[in-house]
mmCIF file with all atom_site columns, C-alpha atoms in Angstrom:
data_model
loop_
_atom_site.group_PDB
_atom_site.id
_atom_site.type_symbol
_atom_site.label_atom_id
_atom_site.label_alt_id
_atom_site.label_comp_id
_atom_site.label_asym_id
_atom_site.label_entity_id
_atom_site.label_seq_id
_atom_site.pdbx_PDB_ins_code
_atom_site.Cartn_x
_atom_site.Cartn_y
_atom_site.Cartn_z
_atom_site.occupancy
_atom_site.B_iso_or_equiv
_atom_site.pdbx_formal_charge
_atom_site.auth_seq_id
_atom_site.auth_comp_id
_atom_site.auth_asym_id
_atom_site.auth_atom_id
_atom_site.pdbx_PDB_model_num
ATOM 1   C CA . UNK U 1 1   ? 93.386  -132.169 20.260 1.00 93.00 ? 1039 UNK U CA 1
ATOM 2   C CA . UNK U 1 2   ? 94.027  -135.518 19.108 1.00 90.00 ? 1040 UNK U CA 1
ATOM 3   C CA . UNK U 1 3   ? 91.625  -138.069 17.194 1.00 91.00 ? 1041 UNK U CA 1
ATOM 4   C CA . UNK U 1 4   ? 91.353  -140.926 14.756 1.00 91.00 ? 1042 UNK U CA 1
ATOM 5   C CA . UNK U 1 5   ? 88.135  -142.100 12.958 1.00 92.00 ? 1043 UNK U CA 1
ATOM 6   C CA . UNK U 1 6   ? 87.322  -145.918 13.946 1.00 93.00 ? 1044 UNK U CA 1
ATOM 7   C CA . UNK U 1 7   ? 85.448  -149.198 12.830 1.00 95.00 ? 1045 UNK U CA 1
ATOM 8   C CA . UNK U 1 8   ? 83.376  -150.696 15.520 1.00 97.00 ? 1046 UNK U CA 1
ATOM 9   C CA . UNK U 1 9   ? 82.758  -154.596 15.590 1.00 97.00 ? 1047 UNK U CA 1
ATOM 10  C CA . UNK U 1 10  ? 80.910  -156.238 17.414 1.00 98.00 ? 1048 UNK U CA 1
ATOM 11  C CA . UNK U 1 11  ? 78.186  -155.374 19.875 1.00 98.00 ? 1049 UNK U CA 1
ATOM 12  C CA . UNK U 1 12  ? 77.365  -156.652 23.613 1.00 98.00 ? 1050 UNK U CA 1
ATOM 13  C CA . UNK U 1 13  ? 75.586  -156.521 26.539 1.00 98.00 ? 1051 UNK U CA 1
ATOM 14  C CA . UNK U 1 14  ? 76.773  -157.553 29.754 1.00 98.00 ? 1052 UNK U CA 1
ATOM 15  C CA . UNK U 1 15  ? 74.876  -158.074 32.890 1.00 98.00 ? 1053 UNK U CA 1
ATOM 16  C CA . UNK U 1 16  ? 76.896  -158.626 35.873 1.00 98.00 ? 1054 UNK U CA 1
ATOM 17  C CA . UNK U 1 17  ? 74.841  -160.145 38.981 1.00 98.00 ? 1055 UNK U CA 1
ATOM 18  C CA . UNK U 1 18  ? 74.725  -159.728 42.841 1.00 98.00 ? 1056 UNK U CA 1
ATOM 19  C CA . UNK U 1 19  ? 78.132  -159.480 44.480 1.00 98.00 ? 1057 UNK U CA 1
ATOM 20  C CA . UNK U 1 20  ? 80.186  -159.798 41.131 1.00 98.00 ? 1058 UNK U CA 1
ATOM 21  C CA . UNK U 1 21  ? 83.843  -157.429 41.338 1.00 98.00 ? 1059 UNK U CA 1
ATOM 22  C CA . UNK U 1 22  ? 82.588  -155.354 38.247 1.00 98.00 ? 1060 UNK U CA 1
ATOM 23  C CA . UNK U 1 23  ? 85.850  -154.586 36.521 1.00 98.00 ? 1061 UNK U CA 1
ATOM 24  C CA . UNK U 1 24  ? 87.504  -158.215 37.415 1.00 98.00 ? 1062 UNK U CA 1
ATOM 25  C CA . UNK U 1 25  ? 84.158  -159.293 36.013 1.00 98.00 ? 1063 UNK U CA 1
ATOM 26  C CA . UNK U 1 26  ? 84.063  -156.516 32.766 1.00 98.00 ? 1064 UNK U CA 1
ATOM 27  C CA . UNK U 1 27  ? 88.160  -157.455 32.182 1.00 98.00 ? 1065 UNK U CA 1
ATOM 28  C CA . UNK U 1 28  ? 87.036  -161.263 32.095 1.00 98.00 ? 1066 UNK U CA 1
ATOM 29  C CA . UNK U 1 29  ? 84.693  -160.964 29.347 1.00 98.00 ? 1067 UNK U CA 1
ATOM 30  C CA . UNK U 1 30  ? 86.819  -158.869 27.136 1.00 98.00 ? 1068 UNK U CA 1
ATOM 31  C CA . UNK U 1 31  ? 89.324  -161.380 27.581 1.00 97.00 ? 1069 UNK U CA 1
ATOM 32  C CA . UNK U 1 32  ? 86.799  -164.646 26.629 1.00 98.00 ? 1070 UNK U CA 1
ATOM 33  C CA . UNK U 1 33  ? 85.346  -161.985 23.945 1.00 98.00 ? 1071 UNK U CA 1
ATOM 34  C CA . UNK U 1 34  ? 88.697  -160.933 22.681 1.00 96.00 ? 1072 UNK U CA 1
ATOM 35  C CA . UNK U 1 35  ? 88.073  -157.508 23.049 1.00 97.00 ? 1073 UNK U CA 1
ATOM 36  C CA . UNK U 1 36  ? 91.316  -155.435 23.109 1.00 95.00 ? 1074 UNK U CA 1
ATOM 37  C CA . UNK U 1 37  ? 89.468  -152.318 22.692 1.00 97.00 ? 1075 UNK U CA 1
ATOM 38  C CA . UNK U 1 38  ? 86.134  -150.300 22.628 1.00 98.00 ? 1076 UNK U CA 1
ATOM 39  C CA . UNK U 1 39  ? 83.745  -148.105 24.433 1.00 98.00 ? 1077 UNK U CA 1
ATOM 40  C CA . UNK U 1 40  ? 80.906  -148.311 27.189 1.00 98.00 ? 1078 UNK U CA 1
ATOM 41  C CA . UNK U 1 41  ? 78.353  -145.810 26.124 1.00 98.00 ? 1079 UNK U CA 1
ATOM 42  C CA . UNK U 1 42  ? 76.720  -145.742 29.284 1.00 97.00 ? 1080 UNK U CA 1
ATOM 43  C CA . UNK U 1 43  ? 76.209  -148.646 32.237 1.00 98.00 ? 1081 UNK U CA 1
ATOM 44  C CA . UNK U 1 44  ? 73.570  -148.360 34.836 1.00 98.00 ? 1082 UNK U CA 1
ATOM 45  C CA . UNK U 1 45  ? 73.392  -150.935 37.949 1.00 98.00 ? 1083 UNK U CA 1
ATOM 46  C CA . UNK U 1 46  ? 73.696  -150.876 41.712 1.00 97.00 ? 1084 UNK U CA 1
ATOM 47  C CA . UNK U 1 47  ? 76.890  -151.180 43.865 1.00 98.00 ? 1085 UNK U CA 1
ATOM 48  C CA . UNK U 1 48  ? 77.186  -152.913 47.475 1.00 97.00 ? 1086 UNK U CA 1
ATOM 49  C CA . UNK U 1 49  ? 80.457  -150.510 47.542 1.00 97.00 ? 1087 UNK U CA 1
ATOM 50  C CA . UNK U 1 50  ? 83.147  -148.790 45.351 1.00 97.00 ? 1088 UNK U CA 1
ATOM 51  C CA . UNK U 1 51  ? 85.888  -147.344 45.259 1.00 97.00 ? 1089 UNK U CA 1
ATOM 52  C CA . UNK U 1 52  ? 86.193  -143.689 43.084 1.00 97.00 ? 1090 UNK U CA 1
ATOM 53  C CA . UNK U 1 53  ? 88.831  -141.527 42.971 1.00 96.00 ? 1091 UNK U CA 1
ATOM 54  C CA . UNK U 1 54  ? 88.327  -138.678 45.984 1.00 92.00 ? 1092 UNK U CA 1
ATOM 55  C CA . UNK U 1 55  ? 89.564  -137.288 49.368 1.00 88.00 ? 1093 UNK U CA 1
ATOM 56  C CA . UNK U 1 56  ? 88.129  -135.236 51.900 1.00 83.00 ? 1094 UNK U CA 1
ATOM 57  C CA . UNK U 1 57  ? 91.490  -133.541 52.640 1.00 87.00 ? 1095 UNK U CA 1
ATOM 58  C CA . UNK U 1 58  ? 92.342  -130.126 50.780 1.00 90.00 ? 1096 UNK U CA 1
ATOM 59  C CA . UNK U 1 59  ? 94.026  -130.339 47.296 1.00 89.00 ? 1097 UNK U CA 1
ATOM 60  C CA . UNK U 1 60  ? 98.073  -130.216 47.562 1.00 89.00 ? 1098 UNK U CA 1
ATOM 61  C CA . UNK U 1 61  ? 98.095  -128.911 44.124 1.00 90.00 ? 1099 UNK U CA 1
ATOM 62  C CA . UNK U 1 62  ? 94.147  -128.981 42.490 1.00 89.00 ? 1100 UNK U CA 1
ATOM 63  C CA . UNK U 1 63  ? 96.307  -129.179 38.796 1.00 89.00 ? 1101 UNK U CA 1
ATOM 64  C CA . UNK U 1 64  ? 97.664  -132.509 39.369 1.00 90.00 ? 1102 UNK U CA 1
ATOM 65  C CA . UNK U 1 65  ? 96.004  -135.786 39.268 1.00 90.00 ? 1103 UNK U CA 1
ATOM 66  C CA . UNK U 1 66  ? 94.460  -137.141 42.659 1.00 91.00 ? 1104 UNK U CA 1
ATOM 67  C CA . UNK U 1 67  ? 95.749  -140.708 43.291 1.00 89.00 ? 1105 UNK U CA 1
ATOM 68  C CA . UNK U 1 68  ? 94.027  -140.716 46.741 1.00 92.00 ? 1106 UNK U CA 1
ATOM 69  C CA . UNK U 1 69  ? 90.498  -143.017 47.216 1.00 95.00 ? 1107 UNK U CA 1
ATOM 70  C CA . UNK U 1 70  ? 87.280  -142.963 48.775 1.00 94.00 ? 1108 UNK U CA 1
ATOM 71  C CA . UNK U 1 71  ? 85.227  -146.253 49.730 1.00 95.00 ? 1109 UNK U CA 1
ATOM 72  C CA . UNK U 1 72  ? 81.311  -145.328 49.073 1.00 94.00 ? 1110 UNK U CA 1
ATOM 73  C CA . UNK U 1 73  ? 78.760  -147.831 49.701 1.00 95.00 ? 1111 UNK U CA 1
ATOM 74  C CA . UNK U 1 74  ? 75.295  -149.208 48.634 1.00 95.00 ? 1112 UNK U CA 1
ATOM 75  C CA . UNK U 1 75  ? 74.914  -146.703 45.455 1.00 95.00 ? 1113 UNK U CA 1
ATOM 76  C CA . UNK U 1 76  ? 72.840  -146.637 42.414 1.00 96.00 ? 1114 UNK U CA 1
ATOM 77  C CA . UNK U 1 77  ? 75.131  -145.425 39.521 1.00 97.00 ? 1115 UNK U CA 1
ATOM 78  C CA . UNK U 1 78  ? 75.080  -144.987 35.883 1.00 97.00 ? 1116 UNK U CA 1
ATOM 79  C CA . UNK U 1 79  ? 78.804  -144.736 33.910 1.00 98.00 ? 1117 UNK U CA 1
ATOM 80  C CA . UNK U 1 80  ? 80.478  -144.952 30.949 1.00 98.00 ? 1118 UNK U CA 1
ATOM 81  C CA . UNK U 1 81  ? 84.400  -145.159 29.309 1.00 98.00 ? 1119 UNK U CA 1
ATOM 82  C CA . UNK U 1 82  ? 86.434  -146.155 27.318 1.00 98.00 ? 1120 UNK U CA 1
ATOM 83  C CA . UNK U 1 83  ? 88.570  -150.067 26.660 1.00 98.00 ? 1121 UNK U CA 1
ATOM 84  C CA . UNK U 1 84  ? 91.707  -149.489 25.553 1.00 97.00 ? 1122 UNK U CA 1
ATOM 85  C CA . UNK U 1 85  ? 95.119  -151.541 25.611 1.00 96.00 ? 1123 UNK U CA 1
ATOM 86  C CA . UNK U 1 86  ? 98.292  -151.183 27.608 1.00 95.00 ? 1124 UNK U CA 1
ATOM 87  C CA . UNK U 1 87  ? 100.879 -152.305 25.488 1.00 93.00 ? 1125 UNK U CA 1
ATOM 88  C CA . UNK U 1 88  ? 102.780 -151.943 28.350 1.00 92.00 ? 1126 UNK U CA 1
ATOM 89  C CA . UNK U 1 89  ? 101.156 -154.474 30.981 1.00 94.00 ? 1127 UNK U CA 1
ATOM 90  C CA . UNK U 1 90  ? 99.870  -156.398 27.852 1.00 94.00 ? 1128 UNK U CA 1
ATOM 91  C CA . UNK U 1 91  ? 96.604  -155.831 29.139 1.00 95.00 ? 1129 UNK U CA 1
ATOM 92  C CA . UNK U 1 92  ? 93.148  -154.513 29.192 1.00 96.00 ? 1130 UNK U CA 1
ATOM 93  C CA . UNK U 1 93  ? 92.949  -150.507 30.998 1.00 97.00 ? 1131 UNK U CA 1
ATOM 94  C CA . UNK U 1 94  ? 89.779  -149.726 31.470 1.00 98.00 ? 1132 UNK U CA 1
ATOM 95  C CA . UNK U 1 95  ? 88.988  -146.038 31.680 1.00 98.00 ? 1133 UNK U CA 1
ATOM 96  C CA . UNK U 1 96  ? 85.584  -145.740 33.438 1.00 98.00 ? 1134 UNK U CA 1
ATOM 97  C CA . UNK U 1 97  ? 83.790  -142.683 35.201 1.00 98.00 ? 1135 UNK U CA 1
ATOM 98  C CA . UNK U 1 98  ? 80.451  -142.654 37.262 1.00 98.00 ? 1136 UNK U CA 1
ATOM 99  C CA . UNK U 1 99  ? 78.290  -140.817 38.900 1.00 96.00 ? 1137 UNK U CA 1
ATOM 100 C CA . UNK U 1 100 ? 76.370  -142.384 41.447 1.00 94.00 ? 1138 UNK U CA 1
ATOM 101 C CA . UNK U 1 101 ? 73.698  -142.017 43.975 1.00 93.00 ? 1139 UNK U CA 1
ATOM 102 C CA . UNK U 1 102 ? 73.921  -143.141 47.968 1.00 90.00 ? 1140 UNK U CA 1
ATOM 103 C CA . UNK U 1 103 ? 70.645  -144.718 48.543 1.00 86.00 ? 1141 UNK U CA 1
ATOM 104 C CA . UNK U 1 104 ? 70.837  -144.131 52.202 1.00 84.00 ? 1142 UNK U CA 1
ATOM 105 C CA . UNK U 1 105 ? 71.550  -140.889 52.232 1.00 86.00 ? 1143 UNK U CA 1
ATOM 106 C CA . UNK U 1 106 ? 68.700  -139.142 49.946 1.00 82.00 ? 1144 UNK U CA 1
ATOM 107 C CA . UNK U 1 107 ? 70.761  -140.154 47.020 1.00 79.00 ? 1145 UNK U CA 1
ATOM 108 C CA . UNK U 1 108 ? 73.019  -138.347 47.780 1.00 88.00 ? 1146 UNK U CA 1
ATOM 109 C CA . UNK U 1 109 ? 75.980  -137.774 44.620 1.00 91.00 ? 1147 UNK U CA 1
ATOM 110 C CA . UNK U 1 110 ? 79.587  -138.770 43.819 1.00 92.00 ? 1148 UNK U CA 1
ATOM 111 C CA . UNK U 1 111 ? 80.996  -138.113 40.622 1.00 94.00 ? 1149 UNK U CA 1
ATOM 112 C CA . UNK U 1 112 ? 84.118  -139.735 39.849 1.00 96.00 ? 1150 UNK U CA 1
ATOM 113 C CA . UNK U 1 113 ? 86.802  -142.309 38.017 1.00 96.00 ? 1151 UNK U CA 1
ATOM 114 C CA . UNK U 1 114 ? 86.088  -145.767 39.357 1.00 98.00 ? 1152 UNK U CA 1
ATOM 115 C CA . UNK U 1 115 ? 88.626  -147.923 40.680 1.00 98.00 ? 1153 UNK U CA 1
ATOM 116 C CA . UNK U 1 116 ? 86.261  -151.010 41.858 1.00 98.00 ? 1154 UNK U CA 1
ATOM 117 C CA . UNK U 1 117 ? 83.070  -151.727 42.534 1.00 98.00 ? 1155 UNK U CA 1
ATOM 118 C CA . UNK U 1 118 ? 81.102  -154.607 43.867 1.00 98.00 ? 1156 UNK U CA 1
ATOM 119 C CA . UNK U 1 119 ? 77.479  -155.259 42.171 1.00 98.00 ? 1157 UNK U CA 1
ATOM 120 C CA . UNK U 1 120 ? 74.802  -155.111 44.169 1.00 98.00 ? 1158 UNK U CA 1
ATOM 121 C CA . UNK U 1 121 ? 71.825  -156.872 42.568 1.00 97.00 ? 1159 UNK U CA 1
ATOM 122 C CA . UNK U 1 122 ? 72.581  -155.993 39.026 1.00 97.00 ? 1160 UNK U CA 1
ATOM 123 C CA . UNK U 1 123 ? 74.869  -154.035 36.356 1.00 98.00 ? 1161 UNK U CA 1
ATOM 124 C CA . UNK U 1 124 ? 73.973  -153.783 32.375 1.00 98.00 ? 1162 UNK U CA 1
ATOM 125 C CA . UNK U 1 125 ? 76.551  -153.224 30.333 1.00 98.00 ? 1163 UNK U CA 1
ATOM 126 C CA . UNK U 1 126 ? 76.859  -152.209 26.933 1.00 98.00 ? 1164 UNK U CA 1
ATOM 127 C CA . UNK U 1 127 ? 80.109  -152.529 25.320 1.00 98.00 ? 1165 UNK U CA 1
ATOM 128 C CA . UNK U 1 128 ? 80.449  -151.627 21.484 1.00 98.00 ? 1166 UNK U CA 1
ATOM 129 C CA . UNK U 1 129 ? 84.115  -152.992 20.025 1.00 98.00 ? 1167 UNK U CA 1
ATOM 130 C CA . UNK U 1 130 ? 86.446  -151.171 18.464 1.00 97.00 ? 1168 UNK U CA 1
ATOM 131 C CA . UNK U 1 131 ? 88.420  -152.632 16.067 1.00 95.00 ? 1169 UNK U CA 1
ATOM 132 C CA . UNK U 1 132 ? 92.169  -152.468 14.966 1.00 90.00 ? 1170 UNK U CA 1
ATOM 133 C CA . UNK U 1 133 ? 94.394  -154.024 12.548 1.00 84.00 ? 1171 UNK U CA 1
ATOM 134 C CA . UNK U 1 134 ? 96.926  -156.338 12.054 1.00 80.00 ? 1172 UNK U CA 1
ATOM 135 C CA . UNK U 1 135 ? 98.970  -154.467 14.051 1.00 81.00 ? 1173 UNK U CA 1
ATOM 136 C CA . UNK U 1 136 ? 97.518  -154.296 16.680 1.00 85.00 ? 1174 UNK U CA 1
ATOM 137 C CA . UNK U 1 137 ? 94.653  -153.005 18.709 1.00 90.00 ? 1175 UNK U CA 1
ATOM 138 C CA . UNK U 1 138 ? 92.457  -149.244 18.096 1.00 94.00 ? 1176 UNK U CA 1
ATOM 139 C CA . UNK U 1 139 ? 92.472  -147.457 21.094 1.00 96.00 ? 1177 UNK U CA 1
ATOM 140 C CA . UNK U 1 140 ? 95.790  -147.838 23.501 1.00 96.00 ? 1178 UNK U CA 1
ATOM 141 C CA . UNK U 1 141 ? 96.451  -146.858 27.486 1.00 95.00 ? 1179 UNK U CA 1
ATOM 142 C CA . UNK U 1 142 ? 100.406 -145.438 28.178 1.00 93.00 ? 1180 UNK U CA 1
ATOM 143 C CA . UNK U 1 143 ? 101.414 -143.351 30.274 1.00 93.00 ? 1181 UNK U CA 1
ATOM 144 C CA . UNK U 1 144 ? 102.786 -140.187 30.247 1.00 93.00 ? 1182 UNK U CA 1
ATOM 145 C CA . UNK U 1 145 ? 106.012 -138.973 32.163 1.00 93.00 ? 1183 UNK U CA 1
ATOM 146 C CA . UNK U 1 146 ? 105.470 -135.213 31.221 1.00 93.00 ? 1184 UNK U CA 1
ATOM 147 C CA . UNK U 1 147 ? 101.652 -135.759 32.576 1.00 93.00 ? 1185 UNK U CA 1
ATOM 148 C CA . UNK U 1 148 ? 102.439 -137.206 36.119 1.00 93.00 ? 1186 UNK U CA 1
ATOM 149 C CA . UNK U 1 149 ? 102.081 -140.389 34.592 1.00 93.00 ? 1187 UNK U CA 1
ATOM 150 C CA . UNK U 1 150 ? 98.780  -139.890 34.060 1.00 93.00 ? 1188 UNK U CA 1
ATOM 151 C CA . UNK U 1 151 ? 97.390  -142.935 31.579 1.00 94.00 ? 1189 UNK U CA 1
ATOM 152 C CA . UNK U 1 152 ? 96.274  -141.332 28.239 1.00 95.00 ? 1190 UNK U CA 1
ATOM 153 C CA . UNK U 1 153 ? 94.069  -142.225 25.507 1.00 96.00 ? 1191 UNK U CA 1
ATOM 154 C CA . UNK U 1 154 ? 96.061  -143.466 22.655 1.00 94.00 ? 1192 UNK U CA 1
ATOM 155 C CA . UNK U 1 155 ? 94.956  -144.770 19.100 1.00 93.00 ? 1193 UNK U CA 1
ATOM 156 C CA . UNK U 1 156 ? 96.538  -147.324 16.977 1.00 85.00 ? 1194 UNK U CA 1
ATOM 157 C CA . UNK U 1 157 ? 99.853  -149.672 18.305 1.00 74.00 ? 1195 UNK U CA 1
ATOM 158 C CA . UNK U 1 158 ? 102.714 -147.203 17.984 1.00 63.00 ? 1196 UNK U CA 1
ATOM 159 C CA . UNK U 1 159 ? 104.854 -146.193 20.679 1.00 59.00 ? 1197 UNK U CA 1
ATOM 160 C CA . UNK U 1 160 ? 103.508 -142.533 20.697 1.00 53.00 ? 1198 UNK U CA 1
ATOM 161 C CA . UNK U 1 161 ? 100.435 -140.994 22.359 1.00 51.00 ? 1199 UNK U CA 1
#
């Protein structure tokens, strides 16, 4: 187990509209907002389509991460995650999970990390700040080797996890 106690900052919400790329659109406000790192308590909007971590094919080992994708369309979803930093890509990683309805298909669920999404008529968006120091942003995204390279949740600016 790993934690750190943090100070949050500001408070937003964002509303994404019709056809908007929702995590182009969520990494463009952080940027104009400054926001290097925080949390999304939980988002609710429509999709046209997105793309979540998934395959129909059997698990090759059901221990390691699934890098494969699934395209789902037209879906009603509700997520949340985290904002953190890669020091790395000196950029914004977004860690964000939903689960999600297919209208057409007796809302039908999916449950899974998001890798894109395109809004369909509307997205809210609360996004609480967290805030770090001098040094250098709160929360932080590397990856780890030992891990499969799997992107973990790290707090403060130093090198370690």
């Amino acid at each position: 187990m790993r934690f750190t106690q943090v100070r949050t900052g500001r408070q937003f919400v964002l509303a994404l509209d019709h056809d908007e790329d929702f995590l182009r659109g969520l990494a463009k406000f952080c940027e104009d907002q400054d926001i290097r790192s925080g949390y999304i308590p939980t988002f609710v909007g429509g999709f046209r389509s997105a793309r979540l971590v998934g395959s129909c094919e059997p698990l090759a080992n059901p221990e390691a991460p699934l890098w494969e994708e699934v395209t789902v369309e037209t879906l009603e979803a509700l997520g949340g995650g985290t904002l953190a930093w890669d020091p790395d890509k000196n950029c914004l990683a977004p860690h964000i999970h939903v689960a999600a309805g297919i209208k057409g298909a007796g809302a039908e669920g999916r449950v899974s990390h998001l890798l894109g999404a395109t809004v369909q008529f509307i997205c809210e968006i609360p996004i609480i700040e967290v805030l770090g120091d001098a040094e250098g942003p709160a929360l932080t995204r590397r990856r780890d080797p030992s891990l499969y390279d799997v992107p973990l949740l790290g707090f403060g600016p130093g090198p370690g996890l």
